[in-house]
Amino acid sequence: MLNIMSTLCFLISSCLVFVLLGCATEFETLEELYYKDRYLDAAQLAVQMIQKPRFKSKALGFMKQNGSTLLQQAIKKASAHTQSFKDDTGLLYIRQLVSTIQAMQDYNVPIQHLDQDLRYTQKRLNDYTSKFLDYHYKQGQDSLQNHNYRKSLEHFNYVQKYSSNVYPDLKDLQDKAFKLAQRSICISPFYTHQLSGIFPRVQGVSVSALLLDALLKQLKKKSSPFLLFHKAEQTTSHLSCHYQINGSLEVKEEDTRLLPDREKKISTLQYRRQAHSEWIEYPFDYDIQTERYKVCIELYVKISSKQSSTVSLQT
């Protein structure tokens, strides 16, 4: 009985130590963020701690002592972040700051003039958002006019992300920029090297057709959405292609058969003796024989554009 009581005391003591250490670690993180000038992160962590009963009193005490300075420094950083419109770093920062101050107000964090800070920051957010959207909308139009279609899409996408209702023609501009940014690439079937018009075959199978289908499948799966790949015969005119890929193949076949691979399969056939009679199952087995060939392919590719520039590759 004494051993059991000692064990229980040890376990309870260990649990208390763990809880106390956990509290200290959480609080130390809050202090560390504050003294490293990561004011928004510190404010967000404080709000999280206030929602947990075992951390609430320490977090409130910390914010009562340091909250006003912390908040003013966070607002000062927001002002620095919102000097530029090139990306949404500043917008994300000030949106998070407004949300955090609102949460502080909801949880009655003891900071003087918290309501004034919230109104001020909300106004800064509204003003900055308006300027941010206007900047990227105009930059998108300029980029579109200057034929920088992908860049125009970046600007228009920022506008859509943060407010799609301000500009009624935004969707049309996005669609136009995306369509103009796309490039059509036509790939012709690969003929036998030095024998134009002759397509190589191995055991009656068109190597050219298999290679072209596999190539198109991989390109469509892994390429940019701005690239459209077609078989050349599927297009009405080569003039509709921004790039043209032509090539030839040199195929060397090696018979690697030693003994054919054989595999026995078992299946079931269902049939009826009369139109409305019950189905009858008929089990049967059959053999599959596989013969393997090794095929080495050397590919010569020529890529040309509408501007008549050409690049040749060999693989």
PDB file of N, CA and C in Angstrom, residues 39-48 50-51 63 70-71 74 92-109 111 114 118 121:
ATOM      1  N   TYR A  39       5.489  41.928 -32.904  1.00  0.00           N
ATOM      2  CA  TYR A  39       4.368  42.413 -32.094  1.00  0.00           C
ATOM      3  C   TYR A  39       3.041  41.778 -32.504  1.00  0.00           C
ATOM      4  N   LEU A  40       2.801  41.627 -33.775  1.00  0.00           N
ATOM      5  CA  LEU A  40       1.548  41.017 -34.206  1.00  0.00           C
ATOM      6  C   LEU A  40       1.471  39.563 -33.760  1.00  0.00           C
ATOM      7  N   ASP A  41       2.579  38.835 -33.905  1.00  0.00           N
ATOM      8  CA  ASP A  41       2.607  37.436 -33.456  1.00  0.00           C
ATOM      9  C   ASP A  41       2.361  37.347 -31.950  1.00  0.00           C
ATOM     10  N   ALA A  42       2.965  38.270 -31.209  1.00  0.00           N
ATOM     11  CA  ALA A  42       2.776  38.286 -29.755  1.00  0.00           C
ATOM     12  C   ALA A  42       1.318  38.570 -29.408  1.00  0.00           C
ATOM     13  N   ALA A  43       0.707  39.513 -30.108  1.00  0.00           N
ATOM     14  CA  ALA A  43      -0.698  39.851 -29.843  1.00  0.00           C
ATOM     15  C   ALA A  43      -1.610  38.666 -30.155  1.00  0.00           C
ATOM     16  N   GLN A  44      -1.343  37.979 -31.255  1.00  0.00           N
ATOM     17  CA  GLN A  44      -2.157  36.818 -31.621  1.00  0.00           C
ATOM     18  C   GLN A  44      -2.013  35.694 -30.598  1.00  0.00           C
ATOM     19  N   LEU A  45      -0.783  35.462 -30.120  1.00  0.00           N
ATOM     20  CA  LEU A  45      -0.569  34.424 -29.111  1.00  0.00           C
ATOM     21  C   LEU A  45      -1.263  34.805 -27.805  1.00  0.00           C
ATOM     22  N   ALA A  46      -1.205  36.064 -27.434  1.00  0.00           N
ATOM     23  CA  ALA A  46      -1.868  36.515 -26.206  1.00  0.00           C
ATOM     24  C   ALA A  46      -3.375  36.250 -26.277  1.00  0.00           C
ATOM     25  N   VAL A  47      -3.984  36.524 -27.406  1.00  0.00           N
ATOM     26  CA  VAL A  47      -5.421  36.273 -27.579  1.00  0.00           C
ATOM     27  C   VAL A  47      -5.721  34.782 -27.434  1.00  0.00           C
ATOM     28  N   GLN A  48      -4.849  33.939 -27.993  1.00  0.00           N
ATOM     29  CA  GLN A  48      -5.037  32.486 -27.857  1.00  0.00           C
ATOM     30  C   GLN A  48      -4.921  32.052 -26.399  1.00  0.00           C
ATOM     31  N   ILE A  50      -5.482  33.834 -23.699  1.00  0.00           N
ATOM     32  CA  ILE A  50      -6.603  34.344 -22.907  1.00  0.00           C
ATOM     33  C   ILE A  50      -7.807  33.414 -22.993  1.00  0.00           C
ATOM     34  N   GLN A  51      -7.912  32.680 -24.079  1.00  0.00           N
ATOM     35  CA  GLN A  51      -9.048  31.767 -24.264  1.00  0.00           C
ATOM     36  C   GLN A  51      -8.861  30.451 -23.514  1.00  0.00           C
ATOM     37  N   MET A  63      -0.587  41.627 -20.899  1.00  0.00           N
ATOM     38  CA  MET A  63      -1.167  42.630 -21.796  1.00  0.00           C
ATOM     39  C   MET A  63      -1.508  43.922 -21.054  1.00  0.00           C
ATOM     40  N   LEU A  70       2.806  47.266 -27.112  1.00  0.00           N
ATOM     41  CA  LEU A  70       2.778  46.220 -28.134  1.00  0.00           C
ATOM     42  C   LEU A  70       1.883  46.622 -29.308  1.00  0.00           C
ATOM     43  N   LEU A  71       0.698  47.140 -28.979  1.00  0.00           N
ATOM     44  CA  LEU A  71      -0.273  47.480 -30.012  1.00  0.00           C
ATOM     45  C   LEU A  71       0.197  48.674 -30.842  1.00  0.00           C
ATOM     46  N   ALA A  74       2.802  47.488 -33.210  1.00  0.00           N
ATOM     47  CA  ALA A  74       2.198  46.697 -34.288  1.00  0.00           C
ATOM     48  C   ALA A  74       1.540  47.609 -35.320  1.00  0.00           C
ATOM     49  N   LEU A  92      -2.242  41.700 -46.012  1.00  0.00           N
ATOM     50  CA  LEU A  92      -2.429  40.558 -45.102  1.00  0.00           C
ATOM     51  C   LEU A  92      -2.100  40.952 -43.663  1.00  0.00           C
ATOM     52  N   TYR A  93      -1.025  41.731 -43.489  1.00  0.00           N
ATOM     53  CA  TYR A  93      -0.609  42.139 -42.148  1.00  0.00           C
ATOM     54  C   TYR A  93      -1.685  42.974 -41.472  1.00  0.00           C
ATOM     55  N   ILE A  94      -2.173  43.999 -42.160  1.00  0.00           N
ATOM     56  CA  ILE A  94      -3.128  44.901 -41.514  1.00  0.00           C
ATOM     57  C   ILE A  94      -4.493  44.229 -41.326  1.00  0.00           C
ATOM     58  N   ARG A  95      -4.846  43.296 -42.201  1.00  0.00           N
ATOM     59  CA  ARG A  95      -6.097  42.544 -41.999  1.00  0.00           C
ATOM     60  C   ARG A  95      -6.008  41.674 -40.729  1.00  0.00           C
ATOM     61  N   GLN A  96      -4.852  41.030 -40.549  1.00  0.00           N
ATOM     62  CA  GLN A  96      -4.659  40.220 -39.341  1.00  0.00           C
ATOM     63  C   GLN A  96      -4.643  41.091 -38.093  1.00  0.00           C
ATOM     64  N   LEU A  97      -4.066  42.288 -38.214  1.00  0.00           N
ATOM     65  CA  LEU A  97      -3.998  43.197 -37.066  1.00  0.00           C
ATOM     66  C   LEU A  97      -5.398  43.640 -36.655  1.00  0.00           C
ATOM     67  N   VAL A  98      -6.224  44.007 -37.627  1.00  0.00           N
ATOM     68  CA  VAL A  98      -7.605  44.411 -37.323  1.00  0.00           C
ATOM     69  C   VAL A  98      -8.354  43.268 -36.646  1.00  0.00           C
ATOM     70  N   SER A  99      -8.191  42.066 -37.162  1.00  0.00           N
ATOM     71  CA  SER A  99      -8.863  40.892 -36.587  1.00  0.00           C
ATOM     72  C   SER A  99      -8.400  40.643 -35.151  1.00  0.00           C
ATOM     73  N   THR A 100      -7.102  40.831 -34.910  1.00  0.00           N
ATOM     74  CA  THR A 100      -6.554  40.605 -33.564  1.00  0.00           C
ATOM     75  C   THR A 100      -7.051  41.656 -32.575  1.00  0.00           C
ATOM     76  N   ILE A 101      -7.090  42.916 -32.993  1.00  0.00           N
ATOM     77  CA  ILE A 101      -7.591  43.976 -32.106  1.00  0.00           C
ATOM     78  C   ILE A 101      -9.070  43.751 -31.802  1.00  0.00           C
ATOM     79  N   GLN A 102      -9.818  43.324 -32.806  1.00  0.00           N
ATOM     80  CA  GLN A 102     -11.239  43.021 -32.585  1.00  0.00           C
ATOM     81  C   GLN A 102     -11.396  41.911 -31.551  1.00  0.00           C
ATOM     82  N   ALA A 103     -10.528  40.874 -31.642  1.00  0.00           N
ATOM     83  CA  ALA A 103     -10.577  39.784 -30.664  1.00  0.00           C
ATOM     84  C   ALA A 103     -10.208  40.275 -29.271  1.00  0.00           C
ATOM     85  N   MET A 104      -9.239  41.184 -29.179  1.00  0.00           N
ATOM     86  CA  MET A 104      -8.872  41.762 -27.883  1.00  0.00           C
ATOM     87  C   MET A 104     -10.057  42.489 -27.267  1.00  0.00           C
ATOM     88  N   GLN A 105     -10.767  43.219 -28.071  1.00  0.00           N
ATOM     89  CA  GLN A 105     -11.938  43.931 -27.569  1.00  0.00           C
ATOM     90  C   GLN A 105     -13.013  42.950 -27.111  1.00  0.00           C
ATOM     91  N   ASP A 106     -13.211  41.879 -27.869  1.00  0.00           N
ATOM     92  CA  ASP A 106     -14.214  40.876 -27.510  1.00  0.00           C
ATOM     93  C   ASP A 106     -13.895  40.203 -26.176  1.00  0.00           C
ATOM     94  N   TYR A 107     -12.578  40.007 -25.892  1.00  0.00           N
ATOM     95  CA  TYR A 107     -12.178  39.327 -24.659  1.00  0.00           C
ATOM     96  C   TYR A 107     -11.792  40.310 -23.544  1.00  0.00           C
ATOM     97  N   ASN A 108     -12.127  41.593 -23.748  1.00  0.00           N
ATOM     98  CA  ASN A 108     -11.907  42.613 -22.709  1.00  0.00           C
ATOM     99  C   ASN A 108     -10.454  42.682 -22.250  1.00  0.00           C
ATOM    100  N   VAL A 109      -9.538  42.692 -23.201  1.00  0.00           N
ATOM    101  CA  VAL A 109      -8.123  42.821 -22.857  1.00  0.00           C
ATOM    102  C   VAL A 109      -7.893  44.233 -22.301  1.00  0.00           C
ATOM    103  N   ILE A 111      -6.431  47.177 -22.267  1.00  0.00           N
ATOM    104  CA  ILE A 111      -5.561  48.124 -22.963  1.00  0.00           C
ATOM    105  C   ILE A 111      -6.353  49.426 -23.144  1.00  0.00           C
ATOM    106  N   LEU A 114      -8.491  51.022 -26.635  1.00  0.00           N
ATOM    107  CA  LEU A 114      -8.523  49.903 -27.573  1.00  0.00           C
ATOM    108  C   LEU A 114      -9.544  50.139 -28.682  1.00  0.00           C
ATOM    109  N   LEU A 118      -8.856  50.326 -32.704  1.00  0.00           N
ATOM    110  CA  LEU A 118      -9.586  49.493 -33.658  1.00  0.00           C
ATOM    111  C   LEU A 118     -10.167  50.341 -34.781  1.00  0.00           C
ATOM    112  N   THR A 121      -7.268  51.578 -37.055  1.00  0.00           N
ATOM    113  CA  THR A 121      -6.691  50.509 -37.875  1.00  0.00           C
ATOM    114  C   THR A 121      -7.672  50.054 -38.951  1.00  0.00           C
TER     115      THR A 121
END
